[in-house]
XYZ file of C-alpha atoms in Angstrom:
495
model
C 110.543 91.555 84.305
C 109.416 95.235 83.991
C 106.052 95.906 85.616
C 104.951 97.972 82.634
C 105.695 96.455 79.214
C 104.914 97.905 75.852
C 103.343 94.939 74.257
C 99.775 94.029 73.447
C 98.542 90.828 75.091
C 95.306 88.947 74.816
C 93.719 87.872 78.094
C 90.550 85.940 77.423
C 88.938 87.887 74.611
C 90.052 91.260 75.845
C 93.012 92.902 74.367
C 95.194 94.787 76.795
C 98.257 96.953 76.159
C 100.630 95.779 78.803
C 100.959 93.667 81.954
C 99.568 95.215 85.113
C 101.468 97.078 87.743
C 102.173 95.177 90.941
C 99.269 95.648 93.352
C 100.441 98.120 96.017
C 99.340 95.916 98.905
C 101.955 97.346 101.299
C 100.223 100.689 101.153
C 97.254 99.422 103.193
C 97.229 99.359 107.071
C 99.287 96.435 108.479
C 96.285 94.531 109.862
C 94.512 94.525 106.556
C 97.757 93.532 104.736
C 98.111 90.611 107.146
C 94.521 89.404 106.641
C 94.878 89.602 102.806
C 98.213 87.816 102.941
C 96.736 84.998 105.010
C 93.773 84.695 102.619
C 96.216 84.635 99.680
C 98.179 81.788 101.278
C 94.962 79.859 101.754
C 93.438 80.434 98.310
C 96.459 81.261 96.242
C 94.207 83.555 94.189
C 95.456 86.821 92.632
C 96.030 89.469 95.292
C 93.774 92.092 93.615
C 90.817 89.595 93.859
C 91.360 89.033 97.501
C 91.963 92.783 98.279
C 88.762 93.656 96.477
C 86.788 91.210 98.726
C 88.430 92.698 101.888
C 87.885 96.290 100.876
C 84.288 95.542 99.790
C 83.632 94.186 103.235
C 85.071 97.321 104.829
C 83.053 99.518 102.507
C 79.767 97.713 103.265
C 80.381 97.849 107.007
C 81.376 101.537 107.169
C 78.949 103.017 104.618
C 75.828 102.539 106.781
C 76.589 105.255 109.383
C 79.439 107.279 107.887
C 79.800 109.914 105.211
C 82.788 111.990 104.281
C 83.261 115.719 103.723
C 86.223 116.747 101.571
C 87.683 119.571 99.568
C 85.281 122.458 99.350
C 82.608 120.992 101.665
C 81.721 118.198 99.193
C 79.867 115.513 101.078
C 79.843 111.928 99.727
C 78.800 108.482 100.809
C 81.785 106.116 101.246
C 80.481 103.027 99.389
C 82.725 101.632 96.674
C 82.073 99.786 93.396
C 84.535 97.037 92.325
C 84.604 95.230 88.961
C 87.031 92.310 88.717
C 87.621 90.572 85.398
C 89.111 87.128 85.522
C 88.677 83.616 84.200
C 86.567 80.972 85.937
C 88.448 79.183 88.709
C 90.216 82.217 90.227
C 88.403 81.632 93.497
C 86.568 84.927 93.766
C 83.598 83.199 95.520
C 85.928 81.693 98.022
C 87.541 85.106 98.714
C 84.065 86.629 99.320
C 83.296 83.836 101.816
C 86.387 84.729 103.778
C 85.617 88.409 103.980
C 81.894 88.944 103.330
C 80.766 85.949 105.425
C 80.575 88.042 108.575
C 77.903 90.250 107.006
C 75.873 87.207 105.989
C 76.209 85.578 109.408
C 74.792 88.700 111.072
C 72.070 88.854 108.460
C 71.143 85.277 109.182
C 71.132 85.852 112.967
C 68.802 88.836 112.493
C 66.364 86.735 110.451
C 66.208 84.089 113.177
C 65.616 86.765 115.869
C 62.567 87.930 113.886
C 60.777 84.503 113.862
C 58.969 85.224 117.177
C 58.352 88.817 116.221
C 56.706 87.588 112.995
C 54.223 85.461 114.943
C 53.403 88.390 117.185
C 52.880 90.609 114.155
C 50.508 88.165 112.502
C 48.431 88.057 115.697
C 48.406 91.846 116.007
C 47.449 92.109 112.361
C 44.556 89.757 112.763
C 43.171 91.750 115.722
C 43.638 95.024 113.855
C 41.707 93.653 110.822
C 38.846 92.512 113.065
C 38.587 95.947 114.605
C 38.765 97.567 111.074
C 35.977 95.303 109.827
C 33.889 96.026 112.947
C 34.196 99.769 112.522
C 33.519 99.556 108.762
C 30.324 97.592 109.387
C 29.201 100.043 112.093
C 29.732 102.953 109.724
C 27.720 101.292 107.029
C 24.903 100.462 109.485
C 24.717 104.095 110.742
C 24.701 105.418 107.157
C 21.766 103.167 106.321
C 19.909 104.388 109.514
C 20.754 108.020 108.791
C 22.844 108.325 111.930
C 25.991 110.309 112.437
C 29.282 108.476 111.619
C 31.638 111.237 112.703
C 32.811 109.500 115.882
C 33.191 106.154 114.119
C 35.203 107.817 111.290
C 37.585 109.310 113.872
C 37.987 105.893 115.492
C 38.705 104.325 112.127
C 41.293 106.999 111.277
C 43.011 106.458 114.653
C 43.011 102.701 114.015
C 44.659 103.228 110.587
C 47.397 105.218 112.249
C 48.059 102.425 114.740
C 48.206 99.723 112.082
C 50.810 97.038 113.157
C 54.078 97.379 111.166
C 55.930 94.346 110.136
C 59.481 94.151 111.351
C 61.831 93.166 108.587
C 65.193 91.497 108.893
C 67.824 93.999 107.651
C 69.163 92.271 104.658
C 72.581 93.826 103.741
C 74.020 91.432 101.151
C 72.520 90.487 97.799
C 74.002 88.116 95.248
C 71.287 88.322 92.594
C 68.862 91.195 92.410
C 66.670 93.247 90.173
C 66.427 97.031 90.073
C 63.133 96.891 91.828
C 64.352 94.515 94.548
C 67.431 96.629 95.118
C 65.438 99.846 95.476
C 63.028 98.120 97.838
C 65.988 96.735 99.876
C 67.566 100.221 100.170
C 64.232 101.528 101.358
C 63.640 98.771 103.959
C 67.251 98.684 105.132
C 67.581 102.398 105.909
C 69.293 103.118 102.658
C 72.255 100.817 102.868
C 73.002 97.533 100.944
C 75.709 95.500 99.256
C 75.546 93.630 95.938
C 78.148 90.928 95.520
C 77.911 89.280 92.080
C 79.932 86.102 91.405
C 78.580 85.557 87.867
C 78.825 88.684 85.875
C 77.231 87.034 82.791
C 73.964 86.572 84.642
C 74.048 90.068 86.122
C 74.875 91.730 82.874
C 71.772 90.204 81.280
C 69.564 91.467 84.099
C 67.419 94.588 84.201
C 69.456 95.896 87.050
C 72.635 96.045 84.918
C 70.795 97.918 82.214
C 69.573 100.644 84.511
C 72.992 102.411 84.483
C 71.644 105.871 85.223
C 69.954 104.609 88.513
C 73.127 102.826 89.620
C 75.195 105.964 88.960
C 72.793 108.032 91.019
C 72.934 105.516 93.882
C 76.725 105.644 93.816
C 76.581 109.424 94.052
C 74.273 109.225 97.009
C 71.581 111.452 95.457
C 68.061 111.379 96.871
C 65.947 109.271 94.458
C 62.172 109.639 94.128
C 60.447 106.375 93.253
C 57.011 106.741 91.750
C 54.682 103.757 91.822
C 51.307 103.344 90.114
C 50.079 100.321 92.053
C 51.812 100.923 95.329
C 53.027 103.782 97.608
C 55.590 106.132 96.121
C 58.646 106.964 98.241
C 61.983 108.725 98.260
C 65.348 107.105 98.950
C 67.272 109.526 101.165
C 71.022 109.404 100.594
C 71.272 105.728 99.500
C 74.554 103.873 100.230
C 75.661 100.999 98.071
C 78.676 98.725 97.840
C 79.049 96.648 94.714
C 81.549 93.933 93.826
C 81.110 92.249 90.418
C 83.217 89.310 89.229
C 82.969 88.520 85.521
C 84.799 86.496 82.915
C 86.474 88.322 80.089
C 84.155 86.958 77.360
C 81.003 87.928 79.264
C 82.377 91.396 79.901
C 83.276 91.827 76.191
C 79.810 90.739 75.129
C 78.254 93.162 77.604
C 80.335 96.082 76.326
C 79.174 95.313 72.832
C 75.567 95.386 73.880
C 73.884 97.250 76.727
C 77.204 98.005 78.389
C 77.622 101.069 76.250
C 75.142 102.803 78.596
C 77.695 102.253 81.462
C 80.186 104.318 79.539
C 77.822 106.945 78.370
C 76.311 107.543 81.849
C 79.783 107.597 83.526
C 78.829 104.460 85.568
C 81.908 102.531 84.337
C 84.123 105.369 85.522
C 82.872 104.974 89.043
C 84.112 101.417 89.323
C 87.540 100.425 90.658
C 88.331 97.865 87.891
C 91.008 95.164 87.839
C 92.009 92.469 85.388
C 94.728 90.600 87.368
C 97.039 87.992 85.968
C 95.924 84.408 86.758
C 97.633 82.290 89.312
C 96.189 79.027 87.861
C 98.989 76.557 87.203
C 101.074 77.814 90.146
C 98.733 76.984 93.066
C 100.618 74.028 94.439
C 99.650 72.381 97.716
C 102.429 72.351 100.328
C 100.721 70.651 103.203
C 101.698 73.366 105.605
C 99.342 74.444 108.388
C 97.941 77.866 107.374
C 97.236 80.534 109.906
C 93.909 82.485 110.185
C 94.827 84.797 113.069
C 94.636 88.023 111.141
C 91.639 86.858 109.007
C 89.716 86.243 112.237
C 90.856 89.543 113.697
C 89.649 91.229 110.447
C 86.220 89.722 110.637
C 85.953 90.393 114.397
C 86.577 94.066 113.587
C 83.896 93.976 110.857
C 81.484 92.602 113.418
C 82.437 95.458 115.818
C 81.702 98.069 113.165
C 78.347 96.509 112.375
C 77.441 96.474 116.151
C 78.514 100.043 116.517
C 76.285 101.004 113.528
C 73.263 99.495 115.347
C 73.812 101.835 118.315
C 73.937 105.033 116.218
C 70.753 106.320 114.543
C 72.324 109.266 112.635
C 75.173 109.309 110.144
C 78.534 110.684 111.250
C 80.454 112.954 108.969
C 84.199 112.381 108.607
C 86.566 115.023 107.367
C 90.192 115.322 106.317
C 93.012 116.847 108.323
C 94.442 120.006 106.733
C 97.575 117.969 105.681
C 95.350 115.318 104.068
C 93.277 117.902 102.350
C 96.420 119.594 100.923
C 97.763 116.292 99.758
C 94.478 115.534 98.039
C 94.618 118.891 96.201
C 98.180 118.074 95.023
C 97.045 114.718 93.666
C 93.946 116.248 92.009
C 96.058 118.917 90.322
C 98.507 116.285 89.100
C 95.647 114.282 87.553
C 94.077 117.484 86.075
C 97.367 118.235 84.282
C 97.222 114.793 82.650
C 93.649 115.392 81.248
C 94.951 117.935 78.738
C 95.098 116.838 75.115
C 97.582 113.943 74.766
C 98.029 113.883 78.499
C 98.350 110.418 80.040
C 94.704 110.362 81.159
C 93.199 112.325 78.316
C 91.536 109.238 76.964
C 89.979 108.133 80.236
C 88.922 111.458 81.644
C 85.798 110.113 83.301
C 87.558 107.597 85.433
C 90.445 109.972 86.214
C 88.027 112.572 87.329
C 86.335 110.242 89.694
C 89.488 108.717 91.207
C 89.918 111.465 93.838
C 86.449 110.830 95.261
C 87.031 107.100 95.248
C 90.260 107.627 97.159
C 88.506 109.809 99.700
C 85.748 107.136 100.170
C 88.376 104.408 100.627
C 90.329 106.509 103.065
C 87.165 107.013 105.102
C 86.468 103.259 105.151
C 90.060 102.458 106.275
C 89.785 105.162 108.959
C 86.570 103.549 110.330
C 88.031 99.992 110.199
C 91.104 101.072 112.039
C 88.989 102.564 114.803
C 90.592 105.942 114.477
C 89.158 109.142 115.996
C 89.046 112.657 114.585
C 89.711 113.598 110.951
C 91.224 111.295 108.356
C 94.964 111.531 108.349
C 97.296 112.206 105.406
C 98.736 108.684 105.885
C 95.353 107.045 105.453
C 94.620 109.252 102.421
C 97.958 108.313 100.724
C 97.154 104.624 101.318
C 93.837 105.075 99.472
C 95.564 107.080 96.738
C 98.032 104.222 96.081
C 95.239 101.626 95.852
C 92.945 103.775 93.667
C 95.884 104.814 91.538
C 96.561 101.164 90.790
C 92.910 100.662 89.769
C 93.112 103.774 87.569
C 96.131 102.202 85.835
C 94.044 99.074 85.241
C 91.227 101.276 83.728
C 93.780 102.870 81.475
C 95.148 99.487 80.483
C 91.686 98.248 79.533
C 89.971 101.328 78.141
C 92.725 103.669 77.060
C 92.305 104.598 73.378
C 95.926 105.476 72.754
C 97.763 103.391 75.286
C 99.993 101.592 72.877
C 102.928 103.684 73.994
C 106.397 103.380 72.543
C 109.119 102.032 74.729
C 110.604 105.486 75.108
C 107.177 106.921 76.181
C 106.806 104.154 78.815
C 110.376 104.759 80.040
C 109.662 108.503 80.199
C 106.496 107.949 82.209
C 108.316 105.758 84.706
C 111.236 108.167 84.941
C 108.912 111.141 85.625
C 107.244 109.211 88.364
C 110.552 108.239 89.896
C 111.868 111.855 89.649
C 108.838 113.253 91.521
C 109.220 110.679 94.304
C 112.969 111.163 94.487
C 112.612 114.924 94.841
C 110.007 114.609 97.506
C 112.173 112.096 99.380
C 115.216 114.344 99.319
C 113.243 117.564 99.902
C 114.942 118.995 96.842
C 113.868 120.694 93.628
C 116.548 118.946 91.590
C 118.156 115.459 91.222
C 121.599 114.668 89.929
C 121.316 113.185 86.507
C 123.799 110.425 87.462
C 121.308 109.372 90.213
C 119.036 108.018 87.397
C 121.758 105.455 86.442
C 122.406 104.553 90.081
C 119.000 104.687 91.732
C 116.405 105.109 89.007
C 113.965 102.603 87.468
C 115.539 99.222 87.019
C 114.908 99.111 83.326
C 116.907 102.333 82.804
C 119.891 101.627 85.063
C 121.463 99.116 82.692
C 120.678 100.780 79.405
C 122.285 104.163 78.748
C 120.482 104.414 75.354
C 116.975 103.981 76.912
C 117.883 106.231 79.784
C 119.046 109.071 77.579
C 116.049 108.692 75.247
C 113.709 108.948 78.223
C 115.450 112.054 79.492
C 115.311 113.681 76.025
C 111.634 112.761 75.703
C 110.854 114.551 78.992
C 112.865 117.575 78.032
C 111.173 117.718 74.643
C 107.701 117.496 76.226
C 108.548 120.319 78.662
C 108.232 118.141 81.776
C 111.785 118.613 82.890
C 114.792 120.777 82.166
C 118.496 120.128 82.579
C 121.021 122.298 84.421
C 124.664 122.340 85.421
C 126.361 123.292 88.667
C 130.185 122.947 88.330
C 130.743 119.645 86.649
C 127.493 118.006 87.894
C 124.421 117.830 85.718
C 121.033 118.127 87.365
C 117.486 117.381 86.399
C 114.641 119.743 87.454
C 110.890 119.609 86.984
C 109.310 122.500 85.077
C 106.022 122.438 87.012
C 106.532 122.948 90.766
C 103.350 121.061 91.471
C 104.982 117.924 89.992
C 107.453 117.813 92.869
C 104.856 116.292 95.193
C 104.825 112.514 95.458
C 102.438 110.212 93.649
C 100.819 112.883 91.409
C 100.966 110.430 88.554
C 98.405 108.044 90.011
C 99.206 105.201 87.600
C 102.864 105.463 86.825
C 104.665 106.388 90.030
C 104.746 103.058 91.811
C 108.327 102.416 90.657
C-alpha cells in the first residue's frame, strides 16, 4: 500500500485527505529507537504516540538548563509542544508512564525531602512573627510617648529583609492546570515546567486552553510581565515549557469550532508538532513472550542523569550548530520557503511551515543533550530532527491543508520530486537517468508507465525539472540548484 494515498478518509469526526506517512523512527539516535521499540512491543500502541512521549521527556529534561542559538544569532528555548489526536484506548497514558515517570519520581522525592524543611520553616516563621509583633508594639508605644522610633524602624526594616523564605518542591510535571497555576509554577520552578494532558476534552474547556496568546509567548521564550492587583507583580524571565496533549477526534473538532479558532489566529496551533496516527486497536494480540525493558531502563536512567546535571548548573548553557549543520538548516529552510509561494505545497499551512525549522533546531538540541554530546550540534543530529519534524508537518498538512485533495498525478509528482532530490544527493550528481525512475524510483511508479510519465510531465510543466539527452540516454535535471539538497521537501521526501 502506498504511504500517501489520494483519498479522503474519516477518522473519528475529522476528515483527512490521505493516510499518514510512515513515522521515520529510524532517523532518531539508536538508543532512543531501541527504547521506543521496546515500549511499542509492550504497549502495542501507535509508534507516533510512544515517540511523542519519549521526545516530550527529553524536551522537559533538557529545556531547564539549555537554550540554542541558530541561524543569524537567533536564540530559542528548546521546549517542544506535541498534540496527538487519537481515539480512547490508544494507551497514551501508559506511554507517558513509561517515559515521563522518571520526572514524577524525582518530583515526589523532592517533596519528601522538604517535609523536615517545612517544619523548620514553620518554626522560623513563628519566631519571626513574634519579633515583628514586638517591634510593632514598641514603635506604637514610643509614638504615644513622643519618643524617637528611628532605631526601631531600622530594626523592623532589617527584620523584613530577613523574613524566612519557604522552600518549595520543584514541581516539573502538571496534568491539569489553570493559566494562573502554570504561571505561578513557572515562577516558582525557575521558569521551567511540563504540561502532560491525557484528556484533551477537559483541557480544551479550561481557561488555560483559551489563553492562546499567553501559551504562544511562553513557547517563544519571551519575558512575560505578570501584573497582580491583590498580590506581588513579577516577571517571568525566559520561561521554558514542554506540552504534550492527547485528545480524541470529537473533542478536538468541537474545540476548533469554538475557542480553538484563537489557537489558529495567534499562531499557537502552528507551534505544535501534531499527529493523528492510525489506530492499532484490533491488532494488539498477546503472545505470551517475555518482553525486554533494557533500553527503556537505559533511557530513563539517562533522563535522571540530565535532571541531576541540571541541579548542579545555575546558569543556562547555549548550544550552537556546527557550520555544516547550519548550512544544512539553511538549505531546508530555503526549500520550505520555495513551497510557501502561491500554490506551493505549503502555501495553505504557511504558519506551521514557517515554524518547522525552529522546532527542528529545538529537537536537535534536545537529542544532543540526551546523547551526552559535547560541542556544537552536528549535521547528523539536525537531519534526524528534520526528518521527525518533517513528518509532523506532513500531519499538519493532512489535517489543516485547505487544498490538499491532490490528484493522483500531483501526488505522484510530489513523491517523484522528493525521490529525485534524494537520488541526486546520493549520487553527487546534478542529473539522473530517466530510466532510473522505472528501476529505482518510488514503488508506485515503477510498475505503471502511464503514472510515471504523467508525473514526469507534471514536473516539467510546473518548471520543477527539465529533460535532457546525452547520446541515446535521457536524463532528468532539477531547474532550481537548491532543490538538489536532500530532504528539502519536508513532508514528501521520505520515499
